[in-house]
Short mmCIF file of C-alpha atoms in Angstrom, two decimals:
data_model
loop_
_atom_site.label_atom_id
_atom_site.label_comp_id
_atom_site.label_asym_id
_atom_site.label_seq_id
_atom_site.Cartn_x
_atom_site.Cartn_y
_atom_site.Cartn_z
CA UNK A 1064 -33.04 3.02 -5.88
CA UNK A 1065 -33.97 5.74 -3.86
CA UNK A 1066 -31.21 7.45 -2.35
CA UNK A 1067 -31.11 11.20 -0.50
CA UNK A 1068 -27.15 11.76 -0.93
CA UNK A 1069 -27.59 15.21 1.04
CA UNK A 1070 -28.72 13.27 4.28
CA UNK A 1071 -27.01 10.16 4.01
CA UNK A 1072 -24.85 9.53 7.33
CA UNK A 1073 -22.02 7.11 8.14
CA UNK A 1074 -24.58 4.01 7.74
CA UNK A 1075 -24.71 0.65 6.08
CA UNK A 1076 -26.49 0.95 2.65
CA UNK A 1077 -26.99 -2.18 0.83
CA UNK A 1078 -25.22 -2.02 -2.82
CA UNK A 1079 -25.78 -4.72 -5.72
CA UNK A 1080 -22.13 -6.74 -5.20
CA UNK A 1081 -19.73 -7.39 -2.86
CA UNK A 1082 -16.30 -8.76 -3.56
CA UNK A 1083 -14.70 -11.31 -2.61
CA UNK A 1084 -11.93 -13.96 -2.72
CA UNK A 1085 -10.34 -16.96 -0.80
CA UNK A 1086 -7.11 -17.92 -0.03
CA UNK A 1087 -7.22 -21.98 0.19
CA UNK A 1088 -4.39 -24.51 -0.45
CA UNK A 1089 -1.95 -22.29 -0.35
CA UNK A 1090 -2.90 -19.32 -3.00
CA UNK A 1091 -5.59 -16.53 -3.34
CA UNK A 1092 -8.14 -17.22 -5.70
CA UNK A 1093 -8.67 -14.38 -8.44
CA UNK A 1094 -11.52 -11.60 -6.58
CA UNK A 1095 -15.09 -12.35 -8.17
CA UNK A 1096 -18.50 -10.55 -7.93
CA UNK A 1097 -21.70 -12.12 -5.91
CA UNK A 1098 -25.17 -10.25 -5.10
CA UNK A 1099 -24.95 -12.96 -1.75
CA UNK A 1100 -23.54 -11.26 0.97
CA UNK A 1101 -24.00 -13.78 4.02
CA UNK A 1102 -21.25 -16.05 4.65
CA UNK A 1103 -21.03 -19.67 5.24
CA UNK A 1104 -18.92 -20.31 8.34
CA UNK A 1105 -17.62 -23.03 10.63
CA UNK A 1106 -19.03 -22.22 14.04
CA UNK A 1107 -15.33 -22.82 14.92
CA UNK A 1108 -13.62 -20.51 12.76
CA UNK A 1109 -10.61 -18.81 14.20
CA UNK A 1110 -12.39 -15.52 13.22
CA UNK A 1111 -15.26 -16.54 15.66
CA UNK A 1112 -13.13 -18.47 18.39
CA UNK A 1113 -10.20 -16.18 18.97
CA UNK A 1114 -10.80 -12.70 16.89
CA UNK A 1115 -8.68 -13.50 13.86
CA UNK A 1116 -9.75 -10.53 11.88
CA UNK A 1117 -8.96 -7.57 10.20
CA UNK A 1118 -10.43 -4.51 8.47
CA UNK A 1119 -9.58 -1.59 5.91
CA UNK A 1120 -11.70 1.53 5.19
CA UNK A 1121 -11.26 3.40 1.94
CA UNK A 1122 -13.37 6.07 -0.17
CA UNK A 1123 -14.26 6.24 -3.78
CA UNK A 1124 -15.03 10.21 -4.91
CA UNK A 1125 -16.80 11.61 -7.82
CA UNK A 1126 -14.95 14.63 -9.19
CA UNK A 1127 -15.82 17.81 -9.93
CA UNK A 1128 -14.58 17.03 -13.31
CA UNK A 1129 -17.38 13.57 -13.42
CA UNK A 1130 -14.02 11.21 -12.93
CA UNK A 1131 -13.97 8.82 -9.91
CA UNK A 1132 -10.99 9.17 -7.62
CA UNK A 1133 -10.04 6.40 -5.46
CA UNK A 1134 -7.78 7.57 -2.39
CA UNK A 1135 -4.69 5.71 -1.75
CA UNK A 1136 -5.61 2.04 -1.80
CA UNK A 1137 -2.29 0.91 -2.33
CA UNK A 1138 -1.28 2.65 1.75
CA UNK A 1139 -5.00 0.51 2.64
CA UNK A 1140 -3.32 -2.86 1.13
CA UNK A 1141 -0.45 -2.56 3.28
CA UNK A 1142 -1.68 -1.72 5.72
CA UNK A 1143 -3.93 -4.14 5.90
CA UNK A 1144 -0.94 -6.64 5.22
CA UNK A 1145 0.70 -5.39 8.39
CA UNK A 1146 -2.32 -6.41 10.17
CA UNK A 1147 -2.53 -9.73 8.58
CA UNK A 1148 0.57 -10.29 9.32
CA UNK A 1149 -0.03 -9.07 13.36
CA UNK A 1150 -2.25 -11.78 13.27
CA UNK A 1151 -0.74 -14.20 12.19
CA UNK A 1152 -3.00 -14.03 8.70
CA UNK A 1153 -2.25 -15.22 5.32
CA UNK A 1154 -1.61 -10.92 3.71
CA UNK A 1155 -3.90 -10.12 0.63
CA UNK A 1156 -1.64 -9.51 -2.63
CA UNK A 1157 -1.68 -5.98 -3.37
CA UNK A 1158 -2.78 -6.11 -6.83
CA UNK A 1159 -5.39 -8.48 -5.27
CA UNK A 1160 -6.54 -6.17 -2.95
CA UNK A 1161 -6.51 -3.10 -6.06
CA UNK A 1162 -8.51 -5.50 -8.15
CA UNK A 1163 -11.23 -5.89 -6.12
CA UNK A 1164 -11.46 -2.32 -5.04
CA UNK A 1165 -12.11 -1.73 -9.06
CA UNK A 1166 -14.16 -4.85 -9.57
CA UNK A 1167 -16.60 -3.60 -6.35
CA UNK A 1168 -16.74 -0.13 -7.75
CA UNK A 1169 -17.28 -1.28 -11.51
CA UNK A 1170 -19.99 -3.15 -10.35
CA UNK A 1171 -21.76 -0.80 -7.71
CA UNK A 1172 -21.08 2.82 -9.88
CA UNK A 1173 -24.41 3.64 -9.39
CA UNK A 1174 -24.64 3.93 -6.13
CA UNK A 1175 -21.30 6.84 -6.62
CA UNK A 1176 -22.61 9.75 -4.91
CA UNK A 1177 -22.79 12.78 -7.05
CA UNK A 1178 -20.42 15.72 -6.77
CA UNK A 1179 -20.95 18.34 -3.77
CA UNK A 1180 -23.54 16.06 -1.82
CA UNK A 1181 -21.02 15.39 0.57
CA UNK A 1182 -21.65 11.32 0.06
CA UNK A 1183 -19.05 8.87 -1.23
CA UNK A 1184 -18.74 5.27 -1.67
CA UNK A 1185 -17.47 4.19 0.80
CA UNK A 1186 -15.46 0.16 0.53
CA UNK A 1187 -14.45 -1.79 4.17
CA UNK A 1188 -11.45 -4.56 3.15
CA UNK A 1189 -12.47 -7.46 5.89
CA UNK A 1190 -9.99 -10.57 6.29
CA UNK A 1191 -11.17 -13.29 8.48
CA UNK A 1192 -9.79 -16.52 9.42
CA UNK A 1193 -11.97 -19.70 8.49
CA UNK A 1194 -10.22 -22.76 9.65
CA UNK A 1195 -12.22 -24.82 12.10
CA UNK A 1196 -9.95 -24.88 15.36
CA UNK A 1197 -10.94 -25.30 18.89
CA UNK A 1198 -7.40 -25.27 19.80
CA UNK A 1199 -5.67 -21.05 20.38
CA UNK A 1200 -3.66 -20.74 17.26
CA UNK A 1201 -4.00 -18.96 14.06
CA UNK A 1202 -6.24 -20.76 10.99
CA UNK A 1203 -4.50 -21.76 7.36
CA UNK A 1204 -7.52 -20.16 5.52
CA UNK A 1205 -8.86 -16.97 4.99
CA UNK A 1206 -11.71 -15.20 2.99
CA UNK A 1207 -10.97 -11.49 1.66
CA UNK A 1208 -13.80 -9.53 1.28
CA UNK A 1209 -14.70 -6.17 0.19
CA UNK A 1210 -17.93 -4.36 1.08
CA UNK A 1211 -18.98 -1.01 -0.58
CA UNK A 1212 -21.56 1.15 0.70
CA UNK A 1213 -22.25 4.78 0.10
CA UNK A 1214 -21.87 6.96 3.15
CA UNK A 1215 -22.17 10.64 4.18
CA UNK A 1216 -20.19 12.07 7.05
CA UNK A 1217 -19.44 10.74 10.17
CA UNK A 1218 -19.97 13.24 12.33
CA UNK A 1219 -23.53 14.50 12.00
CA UNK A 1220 -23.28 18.44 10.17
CA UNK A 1221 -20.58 17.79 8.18
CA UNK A 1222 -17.56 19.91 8.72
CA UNK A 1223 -18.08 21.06 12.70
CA UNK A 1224 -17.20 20.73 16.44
CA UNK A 1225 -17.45 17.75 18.28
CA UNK A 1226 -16.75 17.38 21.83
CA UNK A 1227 -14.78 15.45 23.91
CA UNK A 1228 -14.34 13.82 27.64
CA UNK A 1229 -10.76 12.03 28.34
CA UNK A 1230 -10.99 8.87 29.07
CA UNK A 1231 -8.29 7.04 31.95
CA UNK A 1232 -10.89 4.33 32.84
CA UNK A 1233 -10.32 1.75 29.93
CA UNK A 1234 -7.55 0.73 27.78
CA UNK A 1235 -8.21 0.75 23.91
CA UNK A 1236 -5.05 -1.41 23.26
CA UNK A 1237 -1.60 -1.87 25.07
CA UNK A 1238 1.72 -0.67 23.97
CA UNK A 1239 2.49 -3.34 22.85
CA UNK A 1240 -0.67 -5.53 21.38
CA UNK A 1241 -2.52 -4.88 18.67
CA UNK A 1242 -3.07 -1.19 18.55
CA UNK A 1243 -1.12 -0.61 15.74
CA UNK A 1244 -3.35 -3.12 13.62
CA UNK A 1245 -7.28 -2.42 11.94
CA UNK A 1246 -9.01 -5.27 13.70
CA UNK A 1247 -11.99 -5.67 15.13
CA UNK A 1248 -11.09 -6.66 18.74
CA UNK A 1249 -9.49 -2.68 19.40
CA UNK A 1250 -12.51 -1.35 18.45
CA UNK A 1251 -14.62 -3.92 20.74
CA UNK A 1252 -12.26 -2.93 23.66
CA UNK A 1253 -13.53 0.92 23.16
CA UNK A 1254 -17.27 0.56 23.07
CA UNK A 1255 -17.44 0.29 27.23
CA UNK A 1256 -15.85 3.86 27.29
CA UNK A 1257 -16.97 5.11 24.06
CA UNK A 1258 -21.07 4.17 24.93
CA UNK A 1259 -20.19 6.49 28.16
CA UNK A 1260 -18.98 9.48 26.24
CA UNK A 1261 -22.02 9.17 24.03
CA UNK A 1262 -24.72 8.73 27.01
CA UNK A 1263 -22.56 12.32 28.41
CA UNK A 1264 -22.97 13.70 25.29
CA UNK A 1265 -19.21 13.21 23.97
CA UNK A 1266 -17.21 11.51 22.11
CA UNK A 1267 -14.21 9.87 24.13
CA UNK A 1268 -10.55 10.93 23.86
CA UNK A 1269 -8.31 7.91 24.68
CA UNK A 1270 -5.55 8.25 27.06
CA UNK A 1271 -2.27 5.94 26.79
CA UNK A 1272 -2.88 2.73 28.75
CA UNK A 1273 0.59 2.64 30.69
CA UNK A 1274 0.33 6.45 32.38
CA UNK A 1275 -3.09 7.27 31.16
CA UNK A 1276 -0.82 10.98 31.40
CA UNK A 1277 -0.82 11.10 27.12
CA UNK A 1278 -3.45 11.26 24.32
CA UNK A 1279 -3.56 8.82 22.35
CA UNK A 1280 -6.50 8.27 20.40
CA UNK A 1281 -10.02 9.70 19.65
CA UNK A 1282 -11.99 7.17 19.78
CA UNK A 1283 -11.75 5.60 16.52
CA UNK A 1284 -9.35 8.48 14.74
CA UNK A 1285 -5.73 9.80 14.80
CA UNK A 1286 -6.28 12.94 17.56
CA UNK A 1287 -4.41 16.29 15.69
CA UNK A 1288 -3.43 19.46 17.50
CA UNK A 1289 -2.60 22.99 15.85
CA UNK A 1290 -0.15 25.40 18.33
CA UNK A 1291 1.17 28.89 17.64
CA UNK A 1292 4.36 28.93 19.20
CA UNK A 1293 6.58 31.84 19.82
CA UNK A 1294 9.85 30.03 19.62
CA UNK A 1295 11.34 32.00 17.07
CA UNK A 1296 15.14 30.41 17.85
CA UNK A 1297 17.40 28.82 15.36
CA UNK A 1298 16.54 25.63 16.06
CA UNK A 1299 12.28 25.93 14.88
CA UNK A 1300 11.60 24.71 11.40
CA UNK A 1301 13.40 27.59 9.44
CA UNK A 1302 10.39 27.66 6.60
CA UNK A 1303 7.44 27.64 8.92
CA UNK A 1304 5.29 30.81 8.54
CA UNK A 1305 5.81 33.29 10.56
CA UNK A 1306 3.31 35.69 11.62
CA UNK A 1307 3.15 38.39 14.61
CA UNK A 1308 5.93 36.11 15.14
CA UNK A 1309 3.91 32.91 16.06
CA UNK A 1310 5.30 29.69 14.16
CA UNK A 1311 2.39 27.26 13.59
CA UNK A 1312 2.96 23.24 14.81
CA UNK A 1313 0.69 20.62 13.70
CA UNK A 1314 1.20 17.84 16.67
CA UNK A 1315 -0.01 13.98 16.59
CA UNK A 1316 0.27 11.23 19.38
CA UNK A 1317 3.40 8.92 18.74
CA UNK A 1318 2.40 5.59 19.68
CA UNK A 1319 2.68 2.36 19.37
CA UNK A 1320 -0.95 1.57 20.44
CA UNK A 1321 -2.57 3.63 17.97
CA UNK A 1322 -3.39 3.26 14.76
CA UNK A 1323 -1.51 4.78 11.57
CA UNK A 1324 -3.41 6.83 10.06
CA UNK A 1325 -3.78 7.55 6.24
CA UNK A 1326 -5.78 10.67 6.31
CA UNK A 1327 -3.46 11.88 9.29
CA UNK A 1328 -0.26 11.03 7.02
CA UNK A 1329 -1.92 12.99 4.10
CA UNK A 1330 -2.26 15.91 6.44
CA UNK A 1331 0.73 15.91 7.66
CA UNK A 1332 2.52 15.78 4.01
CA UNK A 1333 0.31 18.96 3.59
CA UNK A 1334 1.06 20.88 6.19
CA UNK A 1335 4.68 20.58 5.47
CA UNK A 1336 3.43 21.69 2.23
CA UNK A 1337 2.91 24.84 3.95
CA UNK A 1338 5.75 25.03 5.46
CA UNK A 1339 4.11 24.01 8.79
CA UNK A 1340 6.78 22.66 11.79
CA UNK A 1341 5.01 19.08 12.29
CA UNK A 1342 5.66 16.87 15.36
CA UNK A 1343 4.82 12.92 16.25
CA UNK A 1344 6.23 12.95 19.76
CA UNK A 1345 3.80 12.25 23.35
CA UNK A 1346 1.16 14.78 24.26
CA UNK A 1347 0.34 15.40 27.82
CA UNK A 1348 -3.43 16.00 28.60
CA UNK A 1349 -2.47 19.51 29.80
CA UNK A 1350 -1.30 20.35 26.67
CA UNK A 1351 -4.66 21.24 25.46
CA UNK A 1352 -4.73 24.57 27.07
CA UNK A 1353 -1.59 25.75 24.84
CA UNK A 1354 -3.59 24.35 21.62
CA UNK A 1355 -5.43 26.80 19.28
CA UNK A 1356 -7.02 23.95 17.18
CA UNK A 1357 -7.69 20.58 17.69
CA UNK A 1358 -9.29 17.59 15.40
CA UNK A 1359 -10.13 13.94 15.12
CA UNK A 1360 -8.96 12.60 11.73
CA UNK A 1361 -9.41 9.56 10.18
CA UNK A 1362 -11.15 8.25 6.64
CA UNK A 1363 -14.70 8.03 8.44
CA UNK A 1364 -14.31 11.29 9.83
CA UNK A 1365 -12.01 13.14 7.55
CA UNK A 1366 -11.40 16.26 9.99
CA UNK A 1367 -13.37 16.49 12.75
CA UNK A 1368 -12.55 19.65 14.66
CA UNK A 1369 -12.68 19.86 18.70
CA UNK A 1370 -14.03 22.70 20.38
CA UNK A 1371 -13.70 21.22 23.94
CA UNK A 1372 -12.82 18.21 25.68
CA UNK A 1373 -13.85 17.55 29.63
CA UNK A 1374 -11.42 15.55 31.76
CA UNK A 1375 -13.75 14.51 34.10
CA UNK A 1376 -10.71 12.84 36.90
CA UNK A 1377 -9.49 17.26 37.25
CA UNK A 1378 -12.55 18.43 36.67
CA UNK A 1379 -11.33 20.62 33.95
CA UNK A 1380 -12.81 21.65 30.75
CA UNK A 1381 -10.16 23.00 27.48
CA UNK A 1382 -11.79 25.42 25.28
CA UNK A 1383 -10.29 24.98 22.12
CA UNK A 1384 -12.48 26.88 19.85
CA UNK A 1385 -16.34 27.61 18.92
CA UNK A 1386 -15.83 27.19 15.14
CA UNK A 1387 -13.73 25.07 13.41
CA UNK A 1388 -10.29 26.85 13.43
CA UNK A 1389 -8.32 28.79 10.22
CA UNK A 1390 -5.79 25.81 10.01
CA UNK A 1391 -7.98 22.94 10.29
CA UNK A 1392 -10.09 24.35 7.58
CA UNK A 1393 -6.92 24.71 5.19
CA UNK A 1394 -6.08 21.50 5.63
CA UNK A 1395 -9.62 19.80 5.14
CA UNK A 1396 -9.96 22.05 1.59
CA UNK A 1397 -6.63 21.34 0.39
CA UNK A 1398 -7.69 17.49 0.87
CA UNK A 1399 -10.58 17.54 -0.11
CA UNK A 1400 -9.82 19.40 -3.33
CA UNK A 1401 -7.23 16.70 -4.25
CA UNK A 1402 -9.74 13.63 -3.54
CA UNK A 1403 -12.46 15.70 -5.48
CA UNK A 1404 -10.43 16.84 -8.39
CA UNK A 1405 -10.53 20.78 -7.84
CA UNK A 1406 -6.71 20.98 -7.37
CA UNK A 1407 -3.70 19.03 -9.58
CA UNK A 1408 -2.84 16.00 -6.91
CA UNK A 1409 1.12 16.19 -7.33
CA UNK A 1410 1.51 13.63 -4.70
CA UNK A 1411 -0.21 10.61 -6.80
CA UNK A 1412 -2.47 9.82 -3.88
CA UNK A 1413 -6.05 9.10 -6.41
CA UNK A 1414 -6.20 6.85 -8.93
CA UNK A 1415 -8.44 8.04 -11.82
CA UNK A 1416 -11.08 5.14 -12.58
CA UNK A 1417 -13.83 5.36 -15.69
CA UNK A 1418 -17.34 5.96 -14.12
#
């Protein structure tokens, strides 16, 4: 094996085992080991005929300490059973889906990045659908599989700016489809707009699909914005900090097209650590120009801090910052020292696994 960690990107490398178990006459087989990682299919599958499928994305950490610390795979099993069950998909067990997270990691640990490269190992859940059916309707059977690899970040220079262009062109998912799940089919409907941003030299910031007036999404992350506000009235969040009499607000898209996010959940629970005010509510486009700080966030992407985003239908540009911003980078340390070991994780979030 011959592995840089300190360049590794957000790219498929091939490990010694997948995972993986069945569910077939009417229970899931125990999760078991195998070097083969093709799969036999039906050419009539309901995963291939009608998009029966759904993913998870979780990270493995090695510790500053040596331990491995995996991050909240028990929020990653249900949601992945909400997903399933969106789809009309027989839902992987939790303690199903928690022993094969440990059985892939047992039998992968040396391709565990080492401490301060920047890497982990990275595992992506996938439930398909493998009953032969021509006719539309959900399958009886289902394969669970789980596929490690280790990555590096997913944003090219680690912890930096990315840009953005909003998007009003195509819809990601409707209000009321299948936004809220991981599958596949969401992420297909975003490549038309996302391969644009890319070819621009952006990445693409997804508007709601009913007004196209609201964020909603960046591309495949929770979008995050950080405002000072001077509202200093009784009714502001009587703990937030207060300084030069500014309040801070961390705000996030509610939605019911996007996706909940983990990493944006654990952020959240953090910044009300601080005593931050934090808000779910709709955020108009416009709103940008009141933000200090802006981010993607997501497990791929951890934190990925905006310094602009284009919206190419005003012909306006929202200069956010050059640098990622003071609060951003709080928030990305505090995580990151919890999911590395550098800081006591009060909130139960790893599990501590022998390495």
């Amino acid at each position: 094996m011959n592995i840089d960690w300190n360049t590794l990107g957000f790219h498929y490398t091939e490990t010694d085992y997948i995972v993986r178990s069945a569910y077939r006459d009417g229970h899931w087989e125990a999760p078991y080991a195998t070097r083969n990682k093709y799969l036999k299919l039906h050419v009539s599958a309901t995963c291939l005929q009608y998009g029966q499928e759904a993913f998870e994305g979780l990270k493995a950490f090695r510790g500053i300490d040596g331990k491995v610390r995996i991050f909240r795979w028990q929020e990653n099993a249900r949601r992945m059973q909400r997903s399933a069950e969106g789809l009309k998909m027989q839902p992987v067990p939790t303690d199903i889906f928690g022993e094969a997270i440990r059985l892939a990691l047992k039998k992968n640990k040396r391709f565990i990045p080492p401490y301060e490269t920047g890497a982990t190992l990275y595992f992506r859940p996938l439930l398909i659908g493998t009953t032969p059916r021509l006719g539309v309707g959900p399958g009886k059977e289902f394969e669970f599989i789980v596929i490690p690899s280790p990555i590096g970040p997913y944003y090219e220079g680690k912890f930096h700016c990315t840009s953005f262009i909003v998007n009003r062109r195509v819809d990601r998912a409707a209000p009321l489809g299948t936004g809220a799940f991981k599958v596949g089919g969401n992420y297909a409907a975003s490549f038309r707009a996302t391969e644009a941003a890319h070819a621009a030299g952006y990445d693409c910031l997804f508007t709601d699909s009913k007004t196209h007036h609201y964020i909603d999404e960046c591309s495949a992350a929770n979008f995050i914005g950080i405002k000072k506000n001077t509202d200093c009235s009784a009714d502001r969040v009587q703990t937030a900090p207060l300084t030069d009499q500014f309040t801070i607000e961390y705000l996030t898209p509610r939605s019911s097209a996007i996706l909940p996010s983990i990493t944006n959940d654990s952020l959240m629970a953090l910044a009300r650590e601080r005593g931050y005010k934090v808000t779910r509510r709709k955020i108009r486009v416009e709103e940008l120009s009141d933000m200090q700080e802006a981010a993607a966030c997501g497990t791929a992407c951890v934190i990925s801090p905006i310094d602009k985003v284009y919206d190419p239908d005003n012909n306006r540009t929202y200069h956010l910052t050059d640098e990622p911003g003071p609060i951003l980078t709080e928030l990305y340390q505090a995580l990151q020292d919890i999911q590395y070991g550098r800081r006591p994780d009060t909130h139960h979030w790893c599990e501590v696994v022998d390495s």
